CSV table of C-alpha atoms in Angstrom, one decimal:
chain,number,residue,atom,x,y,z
A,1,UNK,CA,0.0,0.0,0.0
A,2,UNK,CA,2.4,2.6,1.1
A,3,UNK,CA,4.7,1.9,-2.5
A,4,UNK,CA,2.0,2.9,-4.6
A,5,UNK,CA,0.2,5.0,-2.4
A,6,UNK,CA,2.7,7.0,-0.6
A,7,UNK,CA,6.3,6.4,-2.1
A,8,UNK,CA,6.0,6.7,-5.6
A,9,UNK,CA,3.4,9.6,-5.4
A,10,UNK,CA,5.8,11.5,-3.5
A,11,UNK,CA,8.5,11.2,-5.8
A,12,UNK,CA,6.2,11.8,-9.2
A,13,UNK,CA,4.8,15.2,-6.9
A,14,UNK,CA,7.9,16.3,-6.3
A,15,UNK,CA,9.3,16.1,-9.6
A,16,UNK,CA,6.4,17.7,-11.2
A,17,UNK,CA,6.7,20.9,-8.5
A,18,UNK,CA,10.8,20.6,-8.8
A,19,UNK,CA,10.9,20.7,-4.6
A,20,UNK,CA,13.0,17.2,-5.2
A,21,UNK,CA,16.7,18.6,-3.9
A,22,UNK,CA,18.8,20.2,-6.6
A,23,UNK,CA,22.2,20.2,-6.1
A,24,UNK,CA,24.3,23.4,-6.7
A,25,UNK,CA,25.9,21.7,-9.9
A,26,UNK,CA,22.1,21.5,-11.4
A,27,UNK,CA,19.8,23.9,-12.0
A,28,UNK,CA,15.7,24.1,-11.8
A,29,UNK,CA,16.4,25.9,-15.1
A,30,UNK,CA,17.0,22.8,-16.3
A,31,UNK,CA,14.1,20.6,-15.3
A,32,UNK,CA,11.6,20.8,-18.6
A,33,UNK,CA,9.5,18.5,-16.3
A,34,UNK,CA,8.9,21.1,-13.7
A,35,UNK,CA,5.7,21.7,-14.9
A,36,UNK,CA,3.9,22.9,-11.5
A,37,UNK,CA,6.8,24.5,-10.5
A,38,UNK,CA,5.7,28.1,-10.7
A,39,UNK,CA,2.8,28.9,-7.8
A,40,UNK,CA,0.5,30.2,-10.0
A,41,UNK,CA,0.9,26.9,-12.0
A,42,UNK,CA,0.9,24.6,-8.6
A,43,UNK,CA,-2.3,26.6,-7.1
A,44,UNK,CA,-4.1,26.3,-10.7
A,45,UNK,CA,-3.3,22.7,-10.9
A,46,UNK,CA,-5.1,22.5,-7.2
A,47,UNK,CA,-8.3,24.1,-8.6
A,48,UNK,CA,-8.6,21.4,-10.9
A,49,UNK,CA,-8.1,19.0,-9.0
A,50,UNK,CA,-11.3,20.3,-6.7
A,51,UNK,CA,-13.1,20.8,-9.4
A,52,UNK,CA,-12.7,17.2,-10.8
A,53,UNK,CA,-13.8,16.0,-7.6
A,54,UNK,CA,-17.5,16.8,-8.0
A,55,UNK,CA,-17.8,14.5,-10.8
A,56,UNK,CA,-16.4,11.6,-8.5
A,57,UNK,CA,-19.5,9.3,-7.0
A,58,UNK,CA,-19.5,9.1,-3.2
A,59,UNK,CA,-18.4,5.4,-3.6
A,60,UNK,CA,-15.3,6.4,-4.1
A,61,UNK,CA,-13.9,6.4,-0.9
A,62,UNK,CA,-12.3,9.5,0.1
A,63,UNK,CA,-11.9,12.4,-2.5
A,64,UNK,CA,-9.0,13.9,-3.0
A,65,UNK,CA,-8.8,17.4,-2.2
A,66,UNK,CA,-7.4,20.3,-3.2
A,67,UNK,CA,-3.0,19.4,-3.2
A,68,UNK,CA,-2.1,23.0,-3.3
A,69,UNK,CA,-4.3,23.7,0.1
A,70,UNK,CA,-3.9,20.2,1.6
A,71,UNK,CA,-0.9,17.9,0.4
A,72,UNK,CA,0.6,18.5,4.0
A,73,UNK,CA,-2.8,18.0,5.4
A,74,UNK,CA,-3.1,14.7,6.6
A,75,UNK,CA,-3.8,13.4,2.6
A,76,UNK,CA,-4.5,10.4,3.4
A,77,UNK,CA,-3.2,7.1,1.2
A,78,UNK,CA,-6.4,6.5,-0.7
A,79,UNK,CA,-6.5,10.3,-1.8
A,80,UNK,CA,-2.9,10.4,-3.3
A,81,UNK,CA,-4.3,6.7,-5.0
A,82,UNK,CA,-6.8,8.1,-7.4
A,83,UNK,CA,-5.2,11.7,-7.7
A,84,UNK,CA,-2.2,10.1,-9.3
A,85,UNK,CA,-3.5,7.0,-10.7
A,86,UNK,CA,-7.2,8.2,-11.6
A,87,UNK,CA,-6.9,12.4,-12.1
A,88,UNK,CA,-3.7,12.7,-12.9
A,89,UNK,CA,-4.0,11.1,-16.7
A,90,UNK,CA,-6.5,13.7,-17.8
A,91,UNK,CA,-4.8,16.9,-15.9
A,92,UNK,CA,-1.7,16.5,-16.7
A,93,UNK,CA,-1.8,16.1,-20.4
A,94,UNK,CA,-2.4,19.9,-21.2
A,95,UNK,CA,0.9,21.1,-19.3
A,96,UNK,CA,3.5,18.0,-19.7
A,97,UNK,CA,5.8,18.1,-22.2
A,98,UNK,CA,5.1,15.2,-24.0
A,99,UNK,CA,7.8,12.7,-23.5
A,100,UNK,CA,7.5,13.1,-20.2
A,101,UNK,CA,3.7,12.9,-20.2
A,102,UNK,CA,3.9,8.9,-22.0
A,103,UNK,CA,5.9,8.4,-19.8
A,104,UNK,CA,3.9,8.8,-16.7
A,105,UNK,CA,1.3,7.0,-18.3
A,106,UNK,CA,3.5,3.6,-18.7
A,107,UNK,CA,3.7,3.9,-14.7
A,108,UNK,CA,0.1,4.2,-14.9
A,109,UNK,CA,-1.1,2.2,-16.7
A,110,UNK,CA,1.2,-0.9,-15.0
A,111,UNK,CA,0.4,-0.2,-11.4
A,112,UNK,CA,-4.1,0.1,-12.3
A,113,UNK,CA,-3.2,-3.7,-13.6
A,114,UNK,CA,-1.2,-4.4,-9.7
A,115,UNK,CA,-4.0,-3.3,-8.0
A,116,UNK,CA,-6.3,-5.3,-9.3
A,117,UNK,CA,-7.8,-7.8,-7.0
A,118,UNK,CA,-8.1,-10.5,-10.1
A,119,UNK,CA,-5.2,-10.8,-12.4
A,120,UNK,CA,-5.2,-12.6,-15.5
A,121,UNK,CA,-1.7,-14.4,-16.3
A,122,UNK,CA,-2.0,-12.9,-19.4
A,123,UNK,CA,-2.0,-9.4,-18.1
A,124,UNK,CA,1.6,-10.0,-15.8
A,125,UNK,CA,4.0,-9.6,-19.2
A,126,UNK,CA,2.2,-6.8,-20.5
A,127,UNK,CA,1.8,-5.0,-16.9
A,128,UNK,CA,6.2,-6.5,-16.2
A,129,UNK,CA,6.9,-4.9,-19.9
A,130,UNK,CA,5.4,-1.2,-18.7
A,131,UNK,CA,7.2,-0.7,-15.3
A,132,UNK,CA,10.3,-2.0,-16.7
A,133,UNK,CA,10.3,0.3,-19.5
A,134,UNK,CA,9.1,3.5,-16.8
A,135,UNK,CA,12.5,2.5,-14.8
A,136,UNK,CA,14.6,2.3,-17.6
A,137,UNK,CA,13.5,5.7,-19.1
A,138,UNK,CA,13.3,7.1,-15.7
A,139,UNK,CA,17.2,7.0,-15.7
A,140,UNK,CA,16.8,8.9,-19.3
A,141,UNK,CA,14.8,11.9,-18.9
A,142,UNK,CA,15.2,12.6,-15.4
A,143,UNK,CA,18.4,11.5,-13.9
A,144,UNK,CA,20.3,11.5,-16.9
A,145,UNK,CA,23.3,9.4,-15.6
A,146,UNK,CA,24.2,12.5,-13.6
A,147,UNK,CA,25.4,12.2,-10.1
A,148,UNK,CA,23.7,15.3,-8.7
A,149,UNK,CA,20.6,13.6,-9.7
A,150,UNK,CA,21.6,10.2,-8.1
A,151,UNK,CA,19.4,11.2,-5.1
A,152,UNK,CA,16.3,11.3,-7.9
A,153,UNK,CA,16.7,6.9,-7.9
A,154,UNK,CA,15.0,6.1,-4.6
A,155,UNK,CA,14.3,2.5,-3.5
A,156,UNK,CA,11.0,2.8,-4.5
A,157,UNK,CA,11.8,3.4,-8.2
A,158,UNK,CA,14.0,0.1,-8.1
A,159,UNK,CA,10.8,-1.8,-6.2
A,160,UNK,CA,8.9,-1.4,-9.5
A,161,UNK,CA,10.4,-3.9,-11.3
A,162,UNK,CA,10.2,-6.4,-9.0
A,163,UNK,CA,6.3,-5.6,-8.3
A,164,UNK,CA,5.0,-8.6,-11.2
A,165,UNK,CA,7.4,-11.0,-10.6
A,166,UNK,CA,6.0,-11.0,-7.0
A,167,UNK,CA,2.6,-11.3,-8.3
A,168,UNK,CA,3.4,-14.0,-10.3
A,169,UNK,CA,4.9,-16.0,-7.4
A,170,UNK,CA,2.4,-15.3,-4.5
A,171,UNK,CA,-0.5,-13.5,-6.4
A,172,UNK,CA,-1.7,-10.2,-6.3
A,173,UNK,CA,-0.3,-8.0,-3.6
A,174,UNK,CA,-4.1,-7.1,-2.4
A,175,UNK,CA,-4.8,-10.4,-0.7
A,176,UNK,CA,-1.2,-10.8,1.1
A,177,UNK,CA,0.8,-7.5,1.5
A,178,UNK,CA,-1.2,-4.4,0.7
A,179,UNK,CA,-4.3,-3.0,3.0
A,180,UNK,CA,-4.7,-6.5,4.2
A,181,UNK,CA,-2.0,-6.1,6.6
A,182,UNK,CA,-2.8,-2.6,7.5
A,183,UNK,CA,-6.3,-3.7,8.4
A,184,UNK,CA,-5.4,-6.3,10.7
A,185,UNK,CA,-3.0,-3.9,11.9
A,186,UNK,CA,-5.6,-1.2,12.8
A,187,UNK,CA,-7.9,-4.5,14.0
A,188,UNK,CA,-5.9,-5.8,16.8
A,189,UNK,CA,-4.3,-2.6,17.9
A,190,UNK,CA,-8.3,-1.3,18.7
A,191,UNK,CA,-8.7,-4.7,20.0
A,192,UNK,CA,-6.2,-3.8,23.0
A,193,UNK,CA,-7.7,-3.0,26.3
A,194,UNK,CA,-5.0,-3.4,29.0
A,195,UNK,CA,-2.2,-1.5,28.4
A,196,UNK,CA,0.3,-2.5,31.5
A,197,UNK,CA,1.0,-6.0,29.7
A,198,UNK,CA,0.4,-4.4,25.8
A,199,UNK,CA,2.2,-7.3,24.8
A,200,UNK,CA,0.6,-10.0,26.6
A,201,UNK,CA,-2.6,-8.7,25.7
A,202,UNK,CA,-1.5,-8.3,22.1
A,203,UNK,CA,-0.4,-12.5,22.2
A,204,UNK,CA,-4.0,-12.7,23.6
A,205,UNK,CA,-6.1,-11.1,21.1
A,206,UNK,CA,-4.1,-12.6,18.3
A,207,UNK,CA,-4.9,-16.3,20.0
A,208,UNK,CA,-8.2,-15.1,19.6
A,209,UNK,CA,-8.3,-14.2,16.4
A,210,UNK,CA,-7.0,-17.5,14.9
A,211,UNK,CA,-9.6,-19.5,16.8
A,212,UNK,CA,-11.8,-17.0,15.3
A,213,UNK,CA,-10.9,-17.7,12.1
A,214,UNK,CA,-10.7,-21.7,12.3
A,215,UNK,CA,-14.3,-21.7,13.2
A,216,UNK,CA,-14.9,-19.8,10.2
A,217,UNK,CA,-13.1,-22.1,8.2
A,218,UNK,CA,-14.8,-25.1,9.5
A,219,UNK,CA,-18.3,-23.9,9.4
A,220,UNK,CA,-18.2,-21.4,6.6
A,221,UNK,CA,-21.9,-20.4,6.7
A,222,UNK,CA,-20.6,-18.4,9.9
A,223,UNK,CA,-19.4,-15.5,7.4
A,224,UNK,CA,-23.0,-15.4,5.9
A,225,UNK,CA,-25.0,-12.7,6.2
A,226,UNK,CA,-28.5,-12.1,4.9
A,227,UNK,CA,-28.5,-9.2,2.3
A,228,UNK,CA,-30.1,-6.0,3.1
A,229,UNK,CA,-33.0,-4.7,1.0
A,230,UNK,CA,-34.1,-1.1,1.8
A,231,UNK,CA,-37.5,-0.3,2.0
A,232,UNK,CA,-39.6,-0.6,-1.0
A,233,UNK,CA,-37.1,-1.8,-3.3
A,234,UNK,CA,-36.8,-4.6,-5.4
A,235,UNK,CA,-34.3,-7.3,-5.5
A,236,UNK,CA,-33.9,-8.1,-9.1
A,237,UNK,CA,-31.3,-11.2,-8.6
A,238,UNK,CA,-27.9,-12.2,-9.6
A,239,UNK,CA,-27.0,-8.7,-6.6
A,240,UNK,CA,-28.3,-6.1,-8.5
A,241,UNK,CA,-31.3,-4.0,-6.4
A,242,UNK,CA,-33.7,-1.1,-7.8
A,243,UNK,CA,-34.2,1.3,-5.2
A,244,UNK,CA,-36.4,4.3,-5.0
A,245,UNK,CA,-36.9,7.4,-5.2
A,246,UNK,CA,-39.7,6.1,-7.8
A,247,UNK,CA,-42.5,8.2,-9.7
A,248,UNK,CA,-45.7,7.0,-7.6
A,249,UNK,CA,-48.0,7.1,-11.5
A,250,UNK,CA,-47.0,5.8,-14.7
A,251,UNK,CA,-46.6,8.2,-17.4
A,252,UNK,CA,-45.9,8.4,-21.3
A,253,UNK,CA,-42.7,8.7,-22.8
A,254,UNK,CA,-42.6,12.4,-24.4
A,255,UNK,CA,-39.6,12.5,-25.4
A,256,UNK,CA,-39.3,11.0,-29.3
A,257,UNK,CA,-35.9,9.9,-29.4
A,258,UNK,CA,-36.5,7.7,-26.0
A,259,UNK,CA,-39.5,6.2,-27.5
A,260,UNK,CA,-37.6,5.1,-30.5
A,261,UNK,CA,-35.2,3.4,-28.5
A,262,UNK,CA,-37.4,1.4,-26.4
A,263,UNK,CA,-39.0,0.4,-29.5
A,264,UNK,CA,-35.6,-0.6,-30.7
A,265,UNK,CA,-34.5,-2.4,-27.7
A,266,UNK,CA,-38.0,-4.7,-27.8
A,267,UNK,CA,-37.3,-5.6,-31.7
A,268,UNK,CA,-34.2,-6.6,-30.9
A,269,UNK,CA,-35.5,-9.2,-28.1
A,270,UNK,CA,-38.2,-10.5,-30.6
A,271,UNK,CA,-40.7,-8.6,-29.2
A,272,UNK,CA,-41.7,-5.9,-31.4
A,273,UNK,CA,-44.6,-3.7,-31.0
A,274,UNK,CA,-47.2,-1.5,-33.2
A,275,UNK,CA,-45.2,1.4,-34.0
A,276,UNK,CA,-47.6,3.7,-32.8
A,277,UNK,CA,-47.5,2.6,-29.5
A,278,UNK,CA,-46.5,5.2,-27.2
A,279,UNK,CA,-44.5,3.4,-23.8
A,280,UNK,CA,-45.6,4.1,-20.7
A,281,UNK,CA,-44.4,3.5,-17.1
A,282,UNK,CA,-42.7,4.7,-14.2
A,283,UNK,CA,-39.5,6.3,-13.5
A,284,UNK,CA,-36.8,4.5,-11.0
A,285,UNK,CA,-33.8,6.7,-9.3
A,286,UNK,CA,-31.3,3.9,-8.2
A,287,UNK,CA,-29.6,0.7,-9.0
A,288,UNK,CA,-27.0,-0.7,-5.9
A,289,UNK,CA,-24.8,-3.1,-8.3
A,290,UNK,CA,-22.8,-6.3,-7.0
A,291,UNK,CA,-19.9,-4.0,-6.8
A,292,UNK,CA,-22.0,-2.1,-3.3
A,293,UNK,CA,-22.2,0.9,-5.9
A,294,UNK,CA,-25.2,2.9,-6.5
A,295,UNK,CA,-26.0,3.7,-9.8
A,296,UNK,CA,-28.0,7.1,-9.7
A,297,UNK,CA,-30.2,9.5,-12.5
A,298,UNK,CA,-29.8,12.4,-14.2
A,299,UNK,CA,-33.9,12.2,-14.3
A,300,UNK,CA,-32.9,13.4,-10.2
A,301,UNK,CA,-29.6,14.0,-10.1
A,302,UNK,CA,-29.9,17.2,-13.3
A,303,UNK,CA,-32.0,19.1,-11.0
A,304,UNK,CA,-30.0,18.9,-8.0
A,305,UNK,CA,-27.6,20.2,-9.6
A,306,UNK,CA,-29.6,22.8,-10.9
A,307,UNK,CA,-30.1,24.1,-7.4
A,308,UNK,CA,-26.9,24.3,-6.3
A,309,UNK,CA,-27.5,20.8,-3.9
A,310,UNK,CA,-24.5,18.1,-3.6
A,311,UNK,CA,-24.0,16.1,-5.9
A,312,UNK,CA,-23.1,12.4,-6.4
A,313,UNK,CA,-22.0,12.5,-9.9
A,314,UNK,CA,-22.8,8.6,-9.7
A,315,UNK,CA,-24.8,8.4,-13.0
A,316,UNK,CA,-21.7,7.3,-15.4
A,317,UNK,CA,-21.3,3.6,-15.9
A,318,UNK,CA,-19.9,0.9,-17.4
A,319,UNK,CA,-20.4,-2.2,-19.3
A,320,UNK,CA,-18.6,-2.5,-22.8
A,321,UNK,CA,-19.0,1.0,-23.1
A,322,UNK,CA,-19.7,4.2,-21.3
A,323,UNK,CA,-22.8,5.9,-20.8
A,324,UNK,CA,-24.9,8.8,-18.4
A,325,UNK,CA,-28.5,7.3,-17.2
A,326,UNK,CA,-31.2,9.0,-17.4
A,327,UNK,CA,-33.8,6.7,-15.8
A,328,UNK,CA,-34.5,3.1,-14.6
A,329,UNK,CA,-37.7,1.7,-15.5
A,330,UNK,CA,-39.6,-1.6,-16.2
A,331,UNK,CA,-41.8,-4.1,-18.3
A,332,UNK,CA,-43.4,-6.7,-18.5
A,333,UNK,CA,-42.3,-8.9,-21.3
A,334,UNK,CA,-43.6,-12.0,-22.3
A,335,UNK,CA,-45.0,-12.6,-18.7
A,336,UNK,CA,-41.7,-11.6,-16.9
A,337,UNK,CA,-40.8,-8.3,-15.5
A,338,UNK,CA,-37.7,-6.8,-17.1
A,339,UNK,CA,-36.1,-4.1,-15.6
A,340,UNK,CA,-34.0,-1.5,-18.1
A,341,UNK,CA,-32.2,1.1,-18.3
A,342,UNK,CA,-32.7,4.7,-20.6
A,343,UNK,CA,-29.2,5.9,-21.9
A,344,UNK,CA,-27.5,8.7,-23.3
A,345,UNK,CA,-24.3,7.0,-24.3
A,346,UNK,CA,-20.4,8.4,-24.6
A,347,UNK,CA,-18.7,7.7,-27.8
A,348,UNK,CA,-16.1,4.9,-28.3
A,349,UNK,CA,-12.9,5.6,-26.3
A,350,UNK,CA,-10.6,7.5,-28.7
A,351,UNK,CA,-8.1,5.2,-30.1
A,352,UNK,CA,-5.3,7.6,-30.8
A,353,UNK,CA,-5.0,8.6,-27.6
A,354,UNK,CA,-5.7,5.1,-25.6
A,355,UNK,CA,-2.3,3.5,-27.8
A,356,UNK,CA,-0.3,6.7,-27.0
A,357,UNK,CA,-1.0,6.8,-23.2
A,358,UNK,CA,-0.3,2.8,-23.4
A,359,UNK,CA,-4.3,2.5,-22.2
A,360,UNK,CA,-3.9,5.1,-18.9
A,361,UNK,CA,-6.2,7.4,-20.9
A,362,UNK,CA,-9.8,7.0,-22.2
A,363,UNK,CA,-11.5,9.9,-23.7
A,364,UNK,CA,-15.0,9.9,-24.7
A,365,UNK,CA,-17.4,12.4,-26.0
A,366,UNK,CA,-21.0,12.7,-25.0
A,367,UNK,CA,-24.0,12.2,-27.0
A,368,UNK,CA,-26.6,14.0,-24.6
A,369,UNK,CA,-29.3,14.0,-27.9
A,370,UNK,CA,-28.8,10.5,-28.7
A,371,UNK,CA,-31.1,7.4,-26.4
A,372,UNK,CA,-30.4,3.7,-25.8
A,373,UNK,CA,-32.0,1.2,-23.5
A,374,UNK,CA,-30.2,-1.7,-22.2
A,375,UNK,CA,-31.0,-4.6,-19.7
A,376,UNK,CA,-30.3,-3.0,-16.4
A,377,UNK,CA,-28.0,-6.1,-15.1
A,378,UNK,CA,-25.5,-5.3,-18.3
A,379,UNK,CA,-24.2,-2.3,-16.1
A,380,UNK,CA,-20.9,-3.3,-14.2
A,381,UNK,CA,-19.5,-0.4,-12.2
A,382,UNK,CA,-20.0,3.3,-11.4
A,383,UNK,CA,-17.1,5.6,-13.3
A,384,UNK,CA,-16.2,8.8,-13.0
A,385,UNK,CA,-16.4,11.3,-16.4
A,386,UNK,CA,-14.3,14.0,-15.6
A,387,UNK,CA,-13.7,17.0,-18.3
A,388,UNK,CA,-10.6,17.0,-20.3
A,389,UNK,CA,-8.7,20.1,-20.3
A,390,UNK,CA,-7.4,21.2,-23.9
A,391,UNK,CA,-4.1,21.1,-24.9
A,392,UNK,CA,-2.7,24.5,-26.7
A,393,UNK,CA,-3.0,22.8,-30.3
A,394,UNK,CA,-6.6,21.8,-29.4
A,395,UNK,CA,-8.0,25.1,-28.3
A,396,UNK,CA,-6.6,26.4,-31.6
A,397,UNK,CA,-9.0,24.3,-33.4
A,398,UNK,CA,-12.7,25.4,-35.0
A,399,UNK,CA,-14.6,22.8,-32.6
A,400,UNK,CA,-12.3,23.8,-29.7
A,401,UNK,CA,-15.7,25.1,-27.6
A,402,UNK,CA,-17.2,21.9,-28.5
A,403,UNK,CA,-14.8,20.0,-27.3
A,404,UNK,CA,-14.1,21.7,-24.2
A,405,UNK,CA,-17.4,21.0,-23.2
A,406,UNK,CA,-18.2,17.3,-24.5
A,407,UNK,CA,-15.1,15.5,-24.1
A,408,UNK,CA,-14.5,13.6,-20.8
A,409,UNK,CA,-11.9,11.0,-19.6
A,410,UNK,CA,-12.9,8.2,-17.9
A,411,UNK,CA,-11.7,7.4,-13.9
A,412,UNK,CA,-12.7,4.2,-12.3
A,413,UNK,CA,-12.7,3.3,-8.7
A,414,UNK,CA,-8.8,2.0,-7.8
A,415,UNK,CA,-8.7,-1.6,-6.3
A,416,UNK,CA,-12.8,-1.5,-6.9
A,417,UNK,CA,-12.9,-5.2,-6.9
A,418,UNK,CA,-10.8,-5.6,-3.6
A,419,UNK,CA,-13.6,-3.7,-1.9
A,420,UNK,CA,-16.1,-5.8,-2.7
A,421,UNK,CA,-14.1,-8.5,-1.6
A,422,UNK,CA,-13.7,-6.8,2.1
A,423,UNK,CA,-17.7,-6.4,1.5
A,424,UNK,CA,-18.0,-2.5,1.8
A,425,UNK,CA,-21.5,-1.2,0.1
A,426,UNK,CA,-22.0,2.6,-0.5
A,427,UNK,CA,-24.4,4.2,1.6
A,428,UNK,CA,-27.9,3.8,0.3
A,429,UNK,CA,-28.9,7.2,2.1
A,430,UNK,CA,-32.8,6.3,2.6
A,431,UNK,CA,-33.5,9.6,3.2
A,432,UNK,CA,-33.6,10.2,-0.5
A,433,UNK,CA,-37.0,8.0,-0.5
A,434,UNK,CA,-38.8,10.9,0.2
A,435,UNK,CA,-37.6,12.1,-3.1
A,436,UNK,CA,-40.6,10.2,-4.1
A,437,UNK,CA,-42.1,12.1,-7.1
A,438,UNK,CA,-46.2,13.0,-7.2
């Protein structure tokens, strides 16, 4: 936890704000990659950084604040994790010098596949070949074989290349070596109660703890636990739940383009319907996913925003694609109820970009006129779409105001698959049921 987490973001910070120590045979002068250097740079970079964070759903553990205000803080490990690994790709691009800029992503792009609770063996060469080659030009572009910069190759750098090869061996670090020793850690040392004998009472708890965890491995159904449905909504199997708020009559579709594509989405199950048949039904707000996400609405989220309320920003998901809903809703077809999901989809990840950032960025543009309805269990996870600032040859361009304001990059939730393992759900928040619309 703390390689990724702490180490390695310190040194990328601190290269990127030249406070890493220059010797007096170097010169800051020198250090192209000193992008944040310059306060105004370091405190606009900061205002980014907030702003981002409003388009981050709640389930994403803690957000990371403002760096310029609060890197010394208390920033806590899971804030430095998706700032570097999650914002960074997208923010950094505009003011990067290029070379330096792939080359960040390589170190990106290797460490999302290390923190992945599941990893294929056919991802441990491909994720191996990245670090490697972020060491190697590490020693390049910023050290330069110079010996004032020797101090610029800490441990942590050299760690890196060793990180797959471990997983390869004993798995991915998640299960062994990363918070899973922290949290037992934080376990037993709330745990204590006597604190003349610490350490007797330390031996104790552990003892504990073991026979604990033989009785769970005997008699697994121990580790069950029912799940929790909230009041009023509907468990729709396989872990996926629709939750309320919920329009309390059905209503007709106005809007054309939505209509088209529900009578799309029935043709293509065999079900097709007179064409002048106008659907009807009523709205749903929420969808808790097997991940423990919640999967809100524009349909309520839009007008939140409109008033100036918090927002979740939890309406972007995923499943081969990227999209914003706009409403949950269901049928009955063919004498089952389906449950489905209205649409405005993102356009297919840009290509160019994806193969030069080795896969750490994926940029999409929205397509707020254009509707699609999908089974509402083909939804995965909750992502972030954050803004993508322009680069200087972009805002030169004829669509540059178009772009500025429908291009996003995608963030996802680091490690989200280890915290479904530990069995965290997102705050369902049932106050929102009162939301209920007339």
């Amino acid at each position: 936890m703390h390689h990724f987490a702490l180490n390695i973001p310190d040194l990328i910070i601190s290269l990127l704000r030249g406070t890493i120590l220059c010797e007096k045979t170097d010169s800051r002068t020198l250090w192209d990659w000193a992008c944040l250097l310059a306060k105004e740079a370091w405190e606009k970079h900061g205002e980014l950084v907030e702003k981002a964070a409003l388009y981050l759903p709640g389930s994403f553990d803690r957000l990371p604040r403002n760096p310029a205000e609060k890197l010394t803080s208390g920033y806590k490990a899971s804030e430095f994790t998706l700032y570097v690994y999650g914002l960074l790709p997208g923010l950094l691009r505009h003011v990067l010098p290029e070379k330096y800029y792939i080359h960040f992503c390589k170190l990106v792009a290797g460490v999302r596949i290390a923190m992945q609770h599941q990893i294929e063996v056919s991802q441990i060469m491909p994720g191996h070949t990245l670090l490697v080659q972020y060491v190697e030009d590490f020693e390049l572009l910023y050290y330069q074989r110079r010996v004032d910069r020797l101090h610029f190759i800490r441990p942590c750098l050299h760690i890196l290349v060793h990180v797959f090869p471990g997983i390869h061996r004993g798995g991915p670090g998640s299960g062994h070596s990363q918070y899973t020793i922290e949290n037992y850690i934080g376990n037993i040392t709330r745990e204590m109660k006597q604190h003349v004998t610490p350490y007797s009472n330390l031996a104790e708890r552990a003892l504990r703890r073991c026979q604990s965890i033989a009785l769970q491995a005997i008699y697994p159904d121990l580790l069950e636990k029912p799940v929790e449905i909230p009041v009023y909504a509907i468990d729709i199997g396989d872990g996926y739940v629709l939750m309320r708020a919920r329009e309390r009559t059905a209503r007709e579709v106005q809007n054309r383009s939505e209509s088209l594509a529900i009578h799309k989405f029935l043709a293509d199950i065999n079900c097709p319907v007179n064409p002048s048949w106008v659907p009807w039904f009523k709205k749903w707000a929420r969808l808790r996913l097997p991940t423990g996400q919640i999967a809100r609405t524009a349909w309520k989220e839009c007008p939140w925003e409109a008033a100036r309320r918090d927002v979740r920003r939890a309406r972007m998901l995923k499943d081969n694609s990227f999209a914003q809903v706009e409403y949950f809703f269901e049928f009955r077809i063919n004498q089952e109820d389906t449950r489905m999901v209205m649409l405005s989809p993102f356009t297919e990840v840009d290509q160019a970009i994806l193969q030069a950032t080795s896969g750490a960025l994926l940029v999409c543009t929205h397509q707020p006129q254009r509707r699609v309805v999908r089974n509402a269990k083909d939804i995965v996870s909750v992502v972030a779409m954050v803004p993508l600032p322009l680069t200087s040859a972009e805002a030169q361009r004829p669509d540059a105001d178009a772009l500025r304001k429908g291009r996003f990059f995608v963030v996802e939730k680091p490690g989200l698959s280890f915290t479904s393992m530990r069995g965290e759900e997102e705050d369902s928040n049932d106050s929102e049921e009162d939301d209920d619309s007339p």
